[in-house]
Amino acid sequence: MGFLWPKRRSRHFPVEPHPSGHSPLLPRDPAPAEPPRHHVPLPTLRHCQRHVTPHPRCSDHAPVWAEPAQPRPSGCDADSPLPEPVAAMEPPDGSRPVTISDVQELVRRKDELEAQIKACYELLESQKGVGMNEPLVDAEGFPRDDIDLYQVRTARHNIVCLQNDHKALMKQVEEALHQLHAREKEKHARDEAEARAEALSQSQSLPQPFARVNAVSPGSPAGIAGLQVDDEIVEFGSVNVNNFQNLQNIATVVQHSEGRPLSVTVIRGGRKVHVGLIPKRWAGKGLLGCNIIPLQR
């Protein structure tokens, strides 16, 4: 009796249908994977609103969330454009110096920037005090669901940009104040130089005095005429530095001019002053009521 081999089964043997309705020999569509626990889908990101490429003003170039979760306060609103970067203060015609009104305008812009920065910080404080450096993910690495990520990222980005603007603006204020002070100092020095030059020219053009008044009695003809102590006489009637010899020359002119106007020119405080003197009798001694001494030549 020979050995009987088992009957070979066909490759296409009949197969019972699977309860799910899929054939075990045919590829099945993979079942959708169940999302991890606490999974929060991240919104898409876009670049900062103003700069597509990194910009010195936005030093960290922080992206902002594309879709807002809820309305944002107007003080630090991401939909409204950021204020334009601070431009260098150039005179319109390239030659006009900085004025006080220019400095006041810079200070006004500085106050506006500081108000916007304060509003952004207040927004961060309202988001559980996350500040500028607190993490925005939880311990498992997922985005935090207890804060508005859109507002926080937007506020941080705006703070960086506004602080850079504030720094540039403060530099402009410092330069403008320096220019103002330098111009005022230069003007003061120029005025002093002009005053000294004028005084020097006047002193060089003033005639040489020959006598000085060292006493004036109140109510005397000299006092009524306006003569003052330390007036230096350059002309007394017909007497001047060229023909003056002694006080007798002045006494002679006074005696001959009693009751008549007498022209007297004196130097007072570096300036020439003309005095109309009328020698006459009065309650005191003499016709003038003043004491005159000669100057050493």
C-alpha atoms as a PDB file:
ATOM      1  CA  MET A   1       0.000   0.000   0.000  1.00  0.00           C
ATOM      2  CA  GLY A   2       1.567   3.196  -1.050  1.00  0.00           C
ATOM      3  CA  PHE A   3       1.811   6.549   0.903  1.00  0.00           C
ATOM      4  CA  LEU A   4      -1.050   8.967   0.295  1.00  0.00           C
ATOM      5  CA  TRP A   5      -0.122  12.675   0.079  1.00  0.00           C
ATOM      6  CA  PRO A   6      -2.648  15.189   1.384  1.00  0.00           C
ATOM      7  CA  LYS A   7      -4.691  16.936  -1.157  1.00  0.00           C
ATOM      8  CA  ARG A   8      -3.247  20.382  -1.965  1.00  0.00           C
ATOM      9  CA  ARG A   9      -5.631  23.202  -1.223  1.00  0.00           C
ATOM     10  CA  SER A  10      -6.330  25.785  -3.879  1.00  0.00           C
ATOM     11  CA  ARG A  11      -4.929  29.282  -3.485  1.00  0.00           C
ATOM     12  CA  HIS A  12      -8.377  30.602  -4.121  1.00  0.00           C
ATOM     13  CA  PHE A  13     -10.190  28.753  -1.437  1.00  0.00           C
ATOM     14  CA  PRO A  14     -13.513  30.217  -0.335  1.00  0.00           C
ATOM     15  CA  VAL A  15     -13.326  32.620   2.613  1.00  0.00           C
ATOM     16  CA  GLU A  16     -16.052  33.413   5.031  1.00  0.00           C
ATOM     17  CA  PRO A  17     -17.035  37.103   4.940  1.00  0.00           C
ATOM     18  CA  HIS A  18     -15.707  39.236   7.794  1.00  0.00           C
ATOM     19  CA  PRO A  19     -18.301  40.577  10.218  1.00  0.00           C
ATOM     20  CA  SER A  20     -17.227  44.116   9.452  1.00  0.00           C
ATOM     21  CA  GLY A  21     -17.957  43.635   5.794  1.00  0.00           C
ATOM     22  CA  HIS A  22     -14.295  43.897   4.724  1.00  0.00           C
ATOM     23  CA  SER A  23     -12.419  41.050   3.162  1.00  0.00           C
ATOM     24  CA  PRO A  24      -9.328  40.069   5.170  1.00  0.00           C
ATOM     25  CA  LEU A  25      -7.397  39.771   1.905  1.00  0.00           C
ATOM     26  CA  LEU A  26      -8.169  43.302   0.756  1.00  0.00           C
ATOM     27  CA  PRO A  27      -6.451  46.428   2.142  1.00  0.00           C
ATOM     28  CA  ARG A  28      -8.534  48.304   4.635  1.00  0.00           C
ATOM     29  CA  ASP A  29      -8.711  52.050   5.155  1.00  0.00           C
ATOM     30  CA  PRO A  30      -6.777  52.923   8.280  1.00  0.00           C
ATOM     31  CA  ALA A  31      -8.980  53.963  11.138  1.00  0.00           C
ATOM     32  CA  PRO A  32      -8.592  57.608  12.202  1.00  0.00           C
ATOM     33  CA  ALA A  33      -6.195  57.947  15.086  1.00  0.00           C
ATOM     34  CA  GLU A  34      -7.739  59.134  18.297  1.00  0.00           C
ATOM     35  CA  PRO A  35      -6.416  62.552  19.290  1.00  0.00           C
ATOM     36  CA  PRO A  36      -4.200  62.601  22.343  1.00  0.00           C
ATOM     37  CA  ARG A  37      -5.637  63.563  25.669  1.00  0.00           C
ATOM     38  CA  HIS A  38      -5.900  67.344  26.236  1.00  0.00           C
ATOM     39  CA  HIS A  39      -5.017  67.928  22.610  1.00  0.00           C
ATOM     40  CA  VAL A  40      -5.769  71.520  21.534  1.00  0.00           C
ATOM     41  CA  PRO A  41      -5.321  72.208  17.787  1.00  0.00           C
ATOM     42  CA  LEU A  42      -2.865  75.036  17.264  1.00  0.00           C
ATOM     43  CA  PRO A  43      -4.020  77.908  15.092  1.00  0.00           C
ATOM     44  CA  THR A  44      -1.978  78.778  12.083  1.00  0.00           C
ATOM     45  CA  LEU A  45       0.750  81.381  12.369  1.00  0.00           C
ATOM     46  CA  ARG A  46       1.640  84.323  10.240  1.00  0.00           C
ATOM     47  CA  HIS A  47       4.442  86.854  10.356  1.00  0.00           C
ATOM     48  CA  CYS A  48       4.264  90.153  12.197  1.00  0.00           C
ATOM     49  CA  GLN A  49       1.792  92.575  10.744  1.00  0.00           C
ATOM     50  CA  ARG A  50       4.296  95.079   9.468  1.00  0.00           C
ATOM     51  CA  HIS A  51       7.444  93.199   8.488  1.00  0.00           C
ATOM     52  CA  VAL A  52       7.555  90.041   6.374  1.00  0.00           C
ATOM     53  CA  THR A  53      11.285  89.773   6.990  1.00  0.00           C
ATOM     54  CA  PRO A  54      13.071  90.413  10.305  1.00  0.00           C
ATOM     55  CA  HIS A  55      13.348  94.079  11.103  1.00  0.00           C
ATOM     56  CA  PRO A  56      15.585  95.834  13.683  1.00  0.00           C
ATOM     57  CA  ARG A  57      12.496  97.394  15.223  1.00  0.00           C
ATOM     58  CA  CYS A  58      10.995  93.940  15.982  1.00  0.00           C
ATOM     59  CA  SER A  59      14.089  92.391  17.505  1.00  0.00           C
ATOM     60  CA  ASP A  60      12.522  89.008  18.361  1.00  0.00           C
ATOM     61  CA  HIS A  61      10.199  89.037  15.324  1.00  0.00           C
ATOM     62  CA  ALA A  62       7.513  87.288  17.358  1.00  0.00           C
ATOM     63  CA  PRO A  63       4.706  85.820  15.190  1.00  0.00           C
ATOM     64  CA  VAL A  64       1.112  86.490  16.093  1.00  0.00           C
ATOM     65  CA  TRP A  65      -1.843  84.127  15.956  1.00  0.00           C
ATOM     66  CA  ALA A  66      -3.875  84.269  12.798  1.00  0.00           C
ATOM     67  CA  GLU A  67      -7.355  83.932  14.274  1.00  0.00           C
ATOM     68  CA  PRO A  68      -8.489  85.831  17.380  1.00  0.00           C
ATOM     69  CA  ALA A  69     -10.149  83.919  20.160  1.00  0.00           C
ATOM     70  CA  GLN A  70     -12.170  86.868  21.421  1.00  0.00           C
ATOM     71  CA  PRO A  71     -12.335  90.669  20.973  1.00  0.00           C
ATOM     72  CA  ARG A  72      -9.219  92.541  22.089  1.00  0.00           C
ATOM     73  CA  PRO A  73      -9.023  95.855  23.934  1.00  0.00           C
ATOM     74  CA  SER A  74      -8.384  98.906  21.814  1.00  0.00           C
ATOM     75  CA  GLY A  75      -5.314  99.958  23.818  1.00  0.00           C
ATOM     76  CA  CYS A  76      -3.256  97.085  22.404  1.00  0.00           C
ATOM     77  CA  ASP A  77      -5.232  95.923  19.375  1.00  0.00           C
ATOM     78  CA  ALA A  78      -3.532  93.657  16.877  1.00  0.00           C
ATOM     79  CA  ASP A  79      -5.980  94.380  14.051  1.00  0.00           C
ATOM     80  CA  SER A  80      -5.234  98.090  14.163  1.00  0.00           C
ATOM     81  CA  PRO A  81      -1.844  98.898  12.616  1.00  0.00           C
ATOM     82  CA  LEU A  82       1.033  99.754  14.890  1.00  0.00           C
ATOM     83  CA  PRO A  83       2.132 103.398  14.908  1.00  0.00           C
ATOM     84  CA  GLU A  84       4.600 104.213  12.212  1.00  0.00           C
ATOM     85  CA  PRO A  85       8.248 103.771  13.205  1.00  0.00           C
ATOM     86  CA  VAL A  86       9.854 106.911  14.570  1.00  0.00           C
ATOM     87  CA  ALA A  87      11.552 108.723  11.715  1.00  0.00           C
ATOM     88  CA  ALA A  88      14.551 110.963  12.098  1.00  0.00           C
ATOM     89  CA  MET A  89      13.546 114.575  12.656  1.00  0.00           C
ATOM     90  CA  GLU A  90      14.782 116.393   9.561  1.00  0.00           C
ATOM     91  CA  PRO A  91      14.041 120.063   8.898  1.00  0.00           C
ATOM     92  CA  PRO A  92      11.748 120.559   5.893  1.00  0.00           C
ATOM     93  CA  ASP A  93      14.276 122.598   3.969  1.00  0.00           C
ATOM     94  CA  GLY A  94      17.362 120.893   5.394  1.00  0.00           C
ATOM     95  CA  SER A  95      18.590 124.098   7.020  1.00  0.00           C
ATOM     96  CA  ARG A  96      15.951 125.069   9.626  1.00  0.00           C
ATOM     97  CA  PRO A  97      17.297 124.599  13.158  1.00  0.00           C
ATOM     98  CA  VAL A  98      15.421 122.652  15.795  1.00  0.00           C
ATOM     99  CA  THR A  99      12.899 124.778  17.673  1.00  0.00           C
ATOM    100  CA  ILE A 100      11.105 124.416  20.995  1.00  0.00           C
ATOM    101  CA  SER A 101       7.924 123.401  19.147  1.00  0.00           C
ATOM    102  CA  ASP A 102       9.848 120.503  17.564  1.00  0.00           C
ATOM    103  CA  VAL A 103      10.913 119.293  21.003  1.00  0.00           C
ATOM    104  CA  GLN A 104       7.339 119.620  22.283  1.00  0.00           C
ATOM    105  CA  GLU A 105       6.104 117.500  19.371  1.00  0.00           C
ATOM    106  CA  LEU A 106       8.690 114.813  20.170  1.00  0.00           C
ATOM    107  CA  VAL A 107       7.629 114.825  23.815  1.00  0.00           C
ATOM    108  CA  ARG A 108       3.986 114.454  22.756  1.00  0.00           C
ATOM    109  CA  ARG A 109       4.852 111.437  20.611  1.00  0.00           C
ATOM    110  CA  LYS A 110       6.851 109.988  23.513  1.00  0.00           C
ATOM    111  CA  ASP A 111       3.826 110.272  25.798  1.00  0.00           C
ATOM    112  CA  GLU A 112       1.679 108.483  23.210  1.00  0.00           C
ATOM    113  CA  LEU A 113       4.155 105.607  22.941  1.00  0.00           C
ATOM    114  CA  GLU A 114       4.361 105.271  26.714  1.00  0.00           C
ATOM    115  CA  ALA A 115       0.555 105.154  26.932  1.00  0.00           C
ATOM    116  CA  GLN A 116       0.428 102.359  24.333  1.00  0.00           C
ATOM    117  CA  ILE A 117       3.163 100.384  26.087  1.00  0.00           C
ATOM    118  CA  LYS A 118       1.293 100.738  29.371  1.00  0.00           C
ATOM    119  CA  ALA A 119      -1.910  99.453  27.729  1.00  0.00           C
ATOM    120  CA  CYS A 120      -0.078  96.373  26.418  1.00  0.00           C
ATOM    121  CA  TYR A 121       1.397  95.626  29.835  1.00  0.00           C
ATOM    122  CA  GLU A 122      -2.045  95.991  31.402  1.00  0.00           C
ATOM    123  CA  LEU A 123      -3.366  93.462  28.886  1.00  0.00           C
ATOM    124  CA  LEU A 124      -0.629  90.982  29.843  1.00  0.00           C
ATOM    125  CA  GLU A 125      -1.446  91.553  33.498  1.00  0.00           C
ATOM    126  CA  SER A 126      -5.105  90.770  32.796  1.00  0.00           C
ATOM    127  CA  GLN A 127      -4.055  87.404  31.285  1.00  0.00           C
ATOM    128  CA  LYS A 128      -3.118  85.909  34.665  1.00  0.00           C
ATOM    129  CA  GLY A 129      -0.009  88.085  34.781  1.00  0.00           C
ATOM    130  CA  VAL A 130       1.904  86.155  32.104  1.00  0.00           C
ATOM    131  CA  GLY A 131       4.242  89.097  31.498  1.00  0.00           C
ATOM    132  CA  MET A 132       6.908  89.020  28.785  1.00  0.00           C
ATOM    133  CA  ASN A 133       8.704  85.791  29.735  1.00  0.00           C
ATOM    134  CA  GLU A 134       6.124  83.416  31.228  1.00  0.00           C
ATOM    135  CA  PRO A 135       5.697  80.171  29.222  1.00  0.00           C
ATOM    136  CA  LEU A 136       2.617  79.833  27.013  1.00  0.00           C
ATOM    137  CA  VAL A 137       2.502  76.013  27.193  1.00  0.00           C
ATOM    138  CA  ASP A 138       1.585  73.701  30.033  1.00  0.00           C
ATOM    139  CA  ALA A 139       3.707  71.016  31.679  1.00  0.00           C
ATOM    140  CA  GLU A 140       2.882  68.555  28.861  1.00  0.00           C
ATOM    141  CA  GLY A 141       3.950  71.001  26.173  1.00  0.00           C
ATOM    142  CA  PHE A 142       0.466  71.920  24.946  1.00  0.00           C
ATOM    143  CA  PRO A 143      -0.767  75.521  24.564  1.00  0.00           C
ATOM    144  CA  ARG A 144      -2.307  76.853  27.713  1.00  0.00           C
ATOM    145  CA  ASP A 145      -6.088  76.986  27.675  1.00  0.00           C
ATOM    146  CA  ASP A 146      -6.446  79.391  30.592  1.00  0.00           C
ATOM    147  CA  ILE A 147      -5.243  82.464  28.698  1.00  0.00           C
ATOM    148  CA  ASP A 148      -5.888  84.105  25.331  1.00  0.00           C
ATOM    149  CA  LEU A 149      -2.774  83.211  23.368  1.00  0.00           C
ATOM    150  CA  TYR A 150      -3.659  85.648  20.614  1.00  0.00           C
ATOM    151  CA  GLN A 151      -3.778  88.601  22.963  1.00  0.00           C
ATOM    152  CA  VAL A 152      -0.609  87.589  24.807  1.00  0.00           C
ATOM    153  CA  ARG A 153       1.508  87.051  21.686  1.00  0.00           C
ATOM    154  CA  THR A 154       0.185  90.242  20.096  1.00  0.00           C
ATOM    155  CA  ALA A 155       0.831  92.305  23.220  1.00  0.00           C
ATOM    156  CA  ARG A 156       4.379  90.959  23.563  1.00  0.00           C
ATOM    157  CA  HIS A 157       5.130  91.682  19.925  1.00  0.00           C
ATOM    158  CA  ASN A 158       3.728  95.217  20.172  1.00  0.00           C
ATOM    159  CA  ILE A 159       5.672  95.929  23.364  1.00  0.00           C
ATOM    160  CA  VAL A 160       8.953  95.006  21.677  1.00  0.00           C
ATOM    161  CA  CYS A 161       8.211  97.231  18.671  1.00  0.00           C
ATOM    162  CA  LEU A 162       6.967 100.153  20.788  1.00  0.00           C
ATOM    163  CA  GLN A 163       9.935  99.971  23.156  1.00  0.00           C
ATOM    164  CA  ASN A 164      12.323 100.160  20.197  1.00  0.00           C
ATOM    165  CA  ASP A 165      10.400 103.181  18.916  1.00  0.00           C
ATOM    166  CA  HIS A 166      10.533 104.740  22.384  1.00  0.00           C
ATOM    167  CA  LYS A 167      14.298 104.267  22.552  1.00  0.00           C
ATOM    168  CA  ALA A 168      14.799 105.900  19.141  1.00  0.00           C
ATOM    169  CA  LEU A 169      12.461 108.750  20.094  1.00  0.00           C
ATOM    170  CA  MET A 170      14.285 109.445  23.365  1.00  0.00           C
ATOM    171  CA  LYS A 171      17.533 109.674  21.415  1.00  0.00           C
ATOM    172  CA  GLN A 172      15.938 112.289  19.157  1.00  0.00           C
ATOM    173  CA  VAL A 173      14.710 114.254  22.182  1.00  0.00           C
ATOM    174  CA  GLU A 174      18.206 114.210  23.669  1.00  0.00           C
ATOM    175  CA  GLU A 175      19.779 115.405  20.412  1.00  0.00           C
ATOM    176  CA  ALA A 176      17.154 118.145  19.987  1.00  0.00           C
ATOM    177  CA  LEU A 177      17.693 119.433  23.535  1.00  0.00           C
ATOM    178  CA  HIS A 178      21.441 119.382  22.983  1.00  0.00           C
ATOM    179  CA  GLN A 179      21.032 121.467  19.825  1.00  0.00           C
ATOM    180  CA  LEU A 180      18.773 123.947  21.608  1.00  0.00           C
ATOM    181  CA  HIS A 181      21.157 124.386  24.540  1.00  0.00           C
ATOM    182  CA  ALA A 182      24.169 124.665  22.244  1.00  0.00           C
ATOM    183  CA  ARG A 183      22.426 127.322  20.161  1.00  0.00           C
ATOM    184  CA  GLU A 184      21.370 129.282  23.256  1.00  0.00           C
ATOM    185  CA  LYS A 185      24.905 129.092  24.627  1.00  0.00           C
ATOM    186  CA  GLU A 186      26.327 130.253  21.313  1.00  0.00           C
ATOM    187  CA  LYS A 187      23.817 133.119  21.141  1.00  0.00           C
ATOM    188  CA  HIS A 188      24.657 134.196  24.704  1.00  0.00           C
ATOM    189  CA  ALA A 189      28.386 134.167  23.950  1.00  0.00           C
ATOM    190  CA  ARG A 190      27.797 136.133  20.744  1.00  0.00           C
ATOM    191  CA  ASP A 191      25.706 138.737  22.575  1.00  0.00           C
ATOM    192  CA  GLU A 192      28.400 139.142  25.228  1.00  0.00           C
ATOM    193  CA  ALA A 193      31.082 139.531  22.570  1.00  0.00           C
ATOM    194  CA  GLU A 194      29.001 142.147  20.754  1.00  0.00           C
ATOM    195  CA  ALA A 195      28.386 144.027  24.004  1.00  0.00           C
ATOM    196  CA  ARG A 196      32.092 144.031  24.832  1.00  0.00           C
ATOM    197  CA  ALA A 197      32.972 145.162  21.335  1.00  0.00           C
ATOM    198  CA  GLU A 198      30.403 147.954  21.510  1.00  0.00           C
ATOM    199  CA  ALA A 199      31.649 149.083  24.911  1.00  0.00           C
ATOM    200  CA  LEU A 200      35.223 149.025  23.667  1.00  0.00           C
ATOM    201  CA  SER A 201      34.355 151.031  20.572  1.00  0.00           C
ATOM    202  CA  GLN A 202      32.466 153.563  22.637  1.00  0.00           C
ATOM    203  CA  SER A 203      35.301 153.877  25.117  1.00  0.00           C
ATOM    204  CA  GLN A 204      37.747 154.423  22.288  1.00  0.00           C
ATOM    205  CA  SER A 205      35.507 157.069  20.689  1.00  0.00           C
ATOM    206  CA  LEU A 206      34.748 158.912  23.954  1.00  0.00           C
ATOM    207  CA  PRO A 207      36.641 162.149  24.503  1.00  0.00           C
ATOM    208  CA  GLN A 208      39.126 162.383  27.340  1.00  0.00           C
ATOM    209  CA  PRO A 209      37.736 163.872  30.583  1.00  0.00           C
ATOM    210  CA  PHE A 210      39.666 166.470  32.573  1.00  0.00           C
ATOM    211  CA  ALA A 211      37.644 166.749  35.825  1.00  0.00           C
ATOM    212  CA  ARG A 212      35.279 164.696  37.990  1.00  0.00           C
ATOM    213  CA  VAL A 213      32.284 165.556  40.187  1.00  0.00           C
ATOM    214  CA  ASN A 214      32.804 164.148  43.693  1.00  0.00           C
ATOM    215  CA  ALA A 215      29.903 165.797  45.555  1.00  0.00           C
ATOM    216  CA  VAL A 216      26.454 167.210  44.684  1.00  0.00           C
ATOM    217  CA  SER A 217      24.249 169.056  47.193  1.00  0.00           C
ATOM    218  CA  PRO A 218      20.516 168.264  47.121  1.00  0.00           C
ATOM    219  CA  GLY A 219      18.401 171.119  45.780  1.00  0.00           C
ATOM    220  CA  SER A 220      21.396 172.886  44.254  1.00  0.00           C
ATOM    221  CA  PRO A 221      21.531 174.039  40.602  1.00  0.00           C
ATOM    222  CA  ALA A 222      23.869 171.118  39.829  1.00  0.00           C
ATOM    223  CA  GLY A 223      21.479 168.645  41.498  1.00  0.00           C
ATOM    224  CA  ILE A 224      18.470 170.097  39.682  1.00  0.00           C
ATOM    225  CA  ALA A 225      20.334 169.899  36.351  1.00  0.00           C
ATOM    226  CA  GLY A 226      21.074 166.211  36.905  1.00  0.00           C
ATOM    227  CA  LEU A 227      24.774 166.114  37.688  1.00  0.00           C
ATOM    228  CA  GLN A 228      25.762 163.016  39.657  1.00  0.00           C
ATOM    229  CA  VAL A 229      28.722 161.981  41.748  1.00  0.00           C
ATOM    230  CA  ASP A 230      31.525 160.356  39.691  1.00  0.00           C
ATOM    231  CA  ASP A 231      30.455 162.111  36.491  1.00  0.00           C
ATOM    232  CA  GLU A 232      33.596 162.795  34.450  1.00  0.00           C
ATOM    233  CA  ILE A 233      33.512 166.188  32.767  1.00  0.00           C
ATOM    234  CA  VAL A 234      34.683 166.372  29.156  1.00  0.00           C
ATOM    235  CA  GLU A 235      33.163 169.784  28.363  1.00  0.00           C
ATOM    236  CA  PHE A 236      32.132 172.591  30.656  1.00  0.00           C
ATOM    237  CA  GLY A 237      30.928 175.469  28.521  1.00  0.00           C
ATOM    238  CA  SER A 238      33.995 176.481  26.510  1.00  0.00           C
ATOM    239  CA  VAL A 239      36.408 174.477  28.680  1.00  0.00           C
ATOM    240  CA  ASN A 240      37.593 171.106  27.374  1.00  0.00           C
ATOM    241  CA  VAL A 241      40.599 168.811  27.721  1.00  0.00           C
ATOM    242  CA  ASN A 242      42.630 170.877  25.275  1.00  0.00           C
ATOM    243  CA  ASN A 243      42.382 174.247  27.070  1.00  0.00           C
ATOM    244  CA  PHE A 244      41.824 173.130  30.640  1.00  0.00           C
ATOM    245  CA  GLN A 245      44.622 174.191  32.981  1.00  0.00           C
ATOM    246  CA  ASN A 246      43.073 174.329  36.451  1.00  0.00           C
ATOM    247  CA  LEU A 247      39.729 174.737  38.247  1.00  0.00           C
ATOM    248  CA  GLN A 248      39.951 178.512  37.843  1.00  0.00           C
ATOM    249  CA  ASN A 249      38.954 178.026  34.213  1.00  0.00           C
ATOM    250  CA  ILE A 250      35.654 176.440  35.326  1.00  0.00           C
ATOM    251  CA  ALA A 251      35.075 179.146  37.966  1.00  0.00           C
ATOM    252  CA  THR A 252      35.514 181.873  35.332  1.00  0.00           C
ATOM    253  CA  VAL A 253      32.952 180.229  33.034  1.00  0.00           C
ATOM    254  CA  VAL A 254      30.488 179.890  35.916  1.00  0.00           C
ATOM    255  CA  GLN A 255      30.771 183.569  36.914  1.00  0.00           C
ATOM    256  CA  HIS A 256      30.205 184.721  33.346  1.00  0.00           C
ATOM    257  CA  SER A 257      27.236 182.358  32.867  1.00  0.00           C
ATOM    258  CA  GLU A 258      25.226 183.212  35.985  1.00  0.00           C
ATOM    259  CA  GLY A 259      21.523 182.920  35.229  1.00  0.00           C
ATOM    260  CA  ARG A 260      22.137 181.596  31.723  1.00  0.00           C
ATOM    261  CA  PRO A 261      22.079 177.985  30.429  1.00  0.00           C
ATOM    262  CA  LEU A 262      25.501 176.352  30.383  1.00  0.00           C
ATOM    263  CA  SER A 263      26.187 173.210  28.319  1.00  0.00           C
ATOM    264  CA  VAL A 264      28.021 170.514  30.269  1.00  0.00           C
ATOM    265  CA  THR A 265      29.036 167.120  28.807  1.00  0.00           C
ATOM    266  CA  VAL A 266      29.999 164.278  31.104  1.00  0.00           C
ATOM    267  CA  ILE A 267      30.846 160.572  30.784  1.00  0.00           C
ATOM    268  CA  ARG A 268      28.521 158.427  32.888  1.00  0.00           C
ATOM    269  CA  GLY A 269      28.662 154.638  32.816  1.00  0.00           C
ATOM    270  CA  GLY A 270      30.720 154.594  29.626  1.00  0.00           C
ATOM    271  CA  ARG A 271      28.343 156.888  27.731  1.00  0.00           C
ATOM    272  CA  LYS A 272      28.272 160.580  26.916  1.00  0.00           C
ATOM    273  CA  VAL A 273      25.544 162.526  28.727  1.00  0.00           C
ATOM    274  CA  HIS A 274      24.631 166.167  28.055  1.00  0.00           C
ATOM    275  CA  VAL A 275      23.460 168.273  30.994  1.00  0.00           C
ATOM    276  CA  GLY A 276      21.867 171.719  30.862  1.00  0.00           C
ATOM    277  CA  LEU A 277      23.200 173.645  33.895  1.00  0.00           C
ATOM    278  CA  ILE A 278      22.126 177.168  34.965  1.00  0.00           C
ATOM    279  CA  PRO A 279      24.489 178.695  37.550  1.00  0.00           C
ATOM    280  CA  LYS A 280      22.510 180.829  40.024  1.00  0.00           C
ATOM    281  CA  ARG A 281      22.201 181.829  43.627  1.00  0.00           C
ATOM    282  CA  TRP A 282      20.591 179.276  45.904  1.00  0.00           C
ATOM    283  CA  ALA A 283      20.331 178.568  49.644  1.00  0.00           C
ATOM    284  CA  GLY A 284      23.766 176.981  49.738  1.00  0.00           C
ATOM    285  CA  LYS A 285      27.280 178.117  48.951  1.00  0.00           C
ATOM    286  CA  GLY A 286      28.378 179.094  45.432  1.00  0.00           C
ATOM    287  CA  LEU A 287      26.495 179.116  42.134  1.00  0.00           C
ATOM    288  CA  LEU A 288      26.591 175.362  41.373  1.00  0.00           C
ATOM    289  CA  GLY A 289      26.255 173.442  44.639  1.00  0.00           C
ATOM    290  CA  CYS A 290      28.732 170.738  43.607  1.00  0.00           C
ATOM    291  CA  ASN A 291      32.395 169.968  44.107  1.00  0.00           C
ATOM    292  CA  ILE A 292      34.669 169.368  41.109  1.00  0.00           C
ATOM    293  CA  ILE A 293      38.216 167.968  41.231  1.00  0.00           C
ATOM    294  CA  PRO A 294      40.729 167.768  38.343  1.00  0.00           C
ATOM    295  CA  LEU A 295      41.843 164.442  36.942  1.00  0.00           C
ATOM    296  CA  GLN A 296      45.478 163.473  36.751  1.00  0.00           C
ATOM    297  CA  ARG A 297      46.676 163.424  33.151  1.00  0.00           C
END
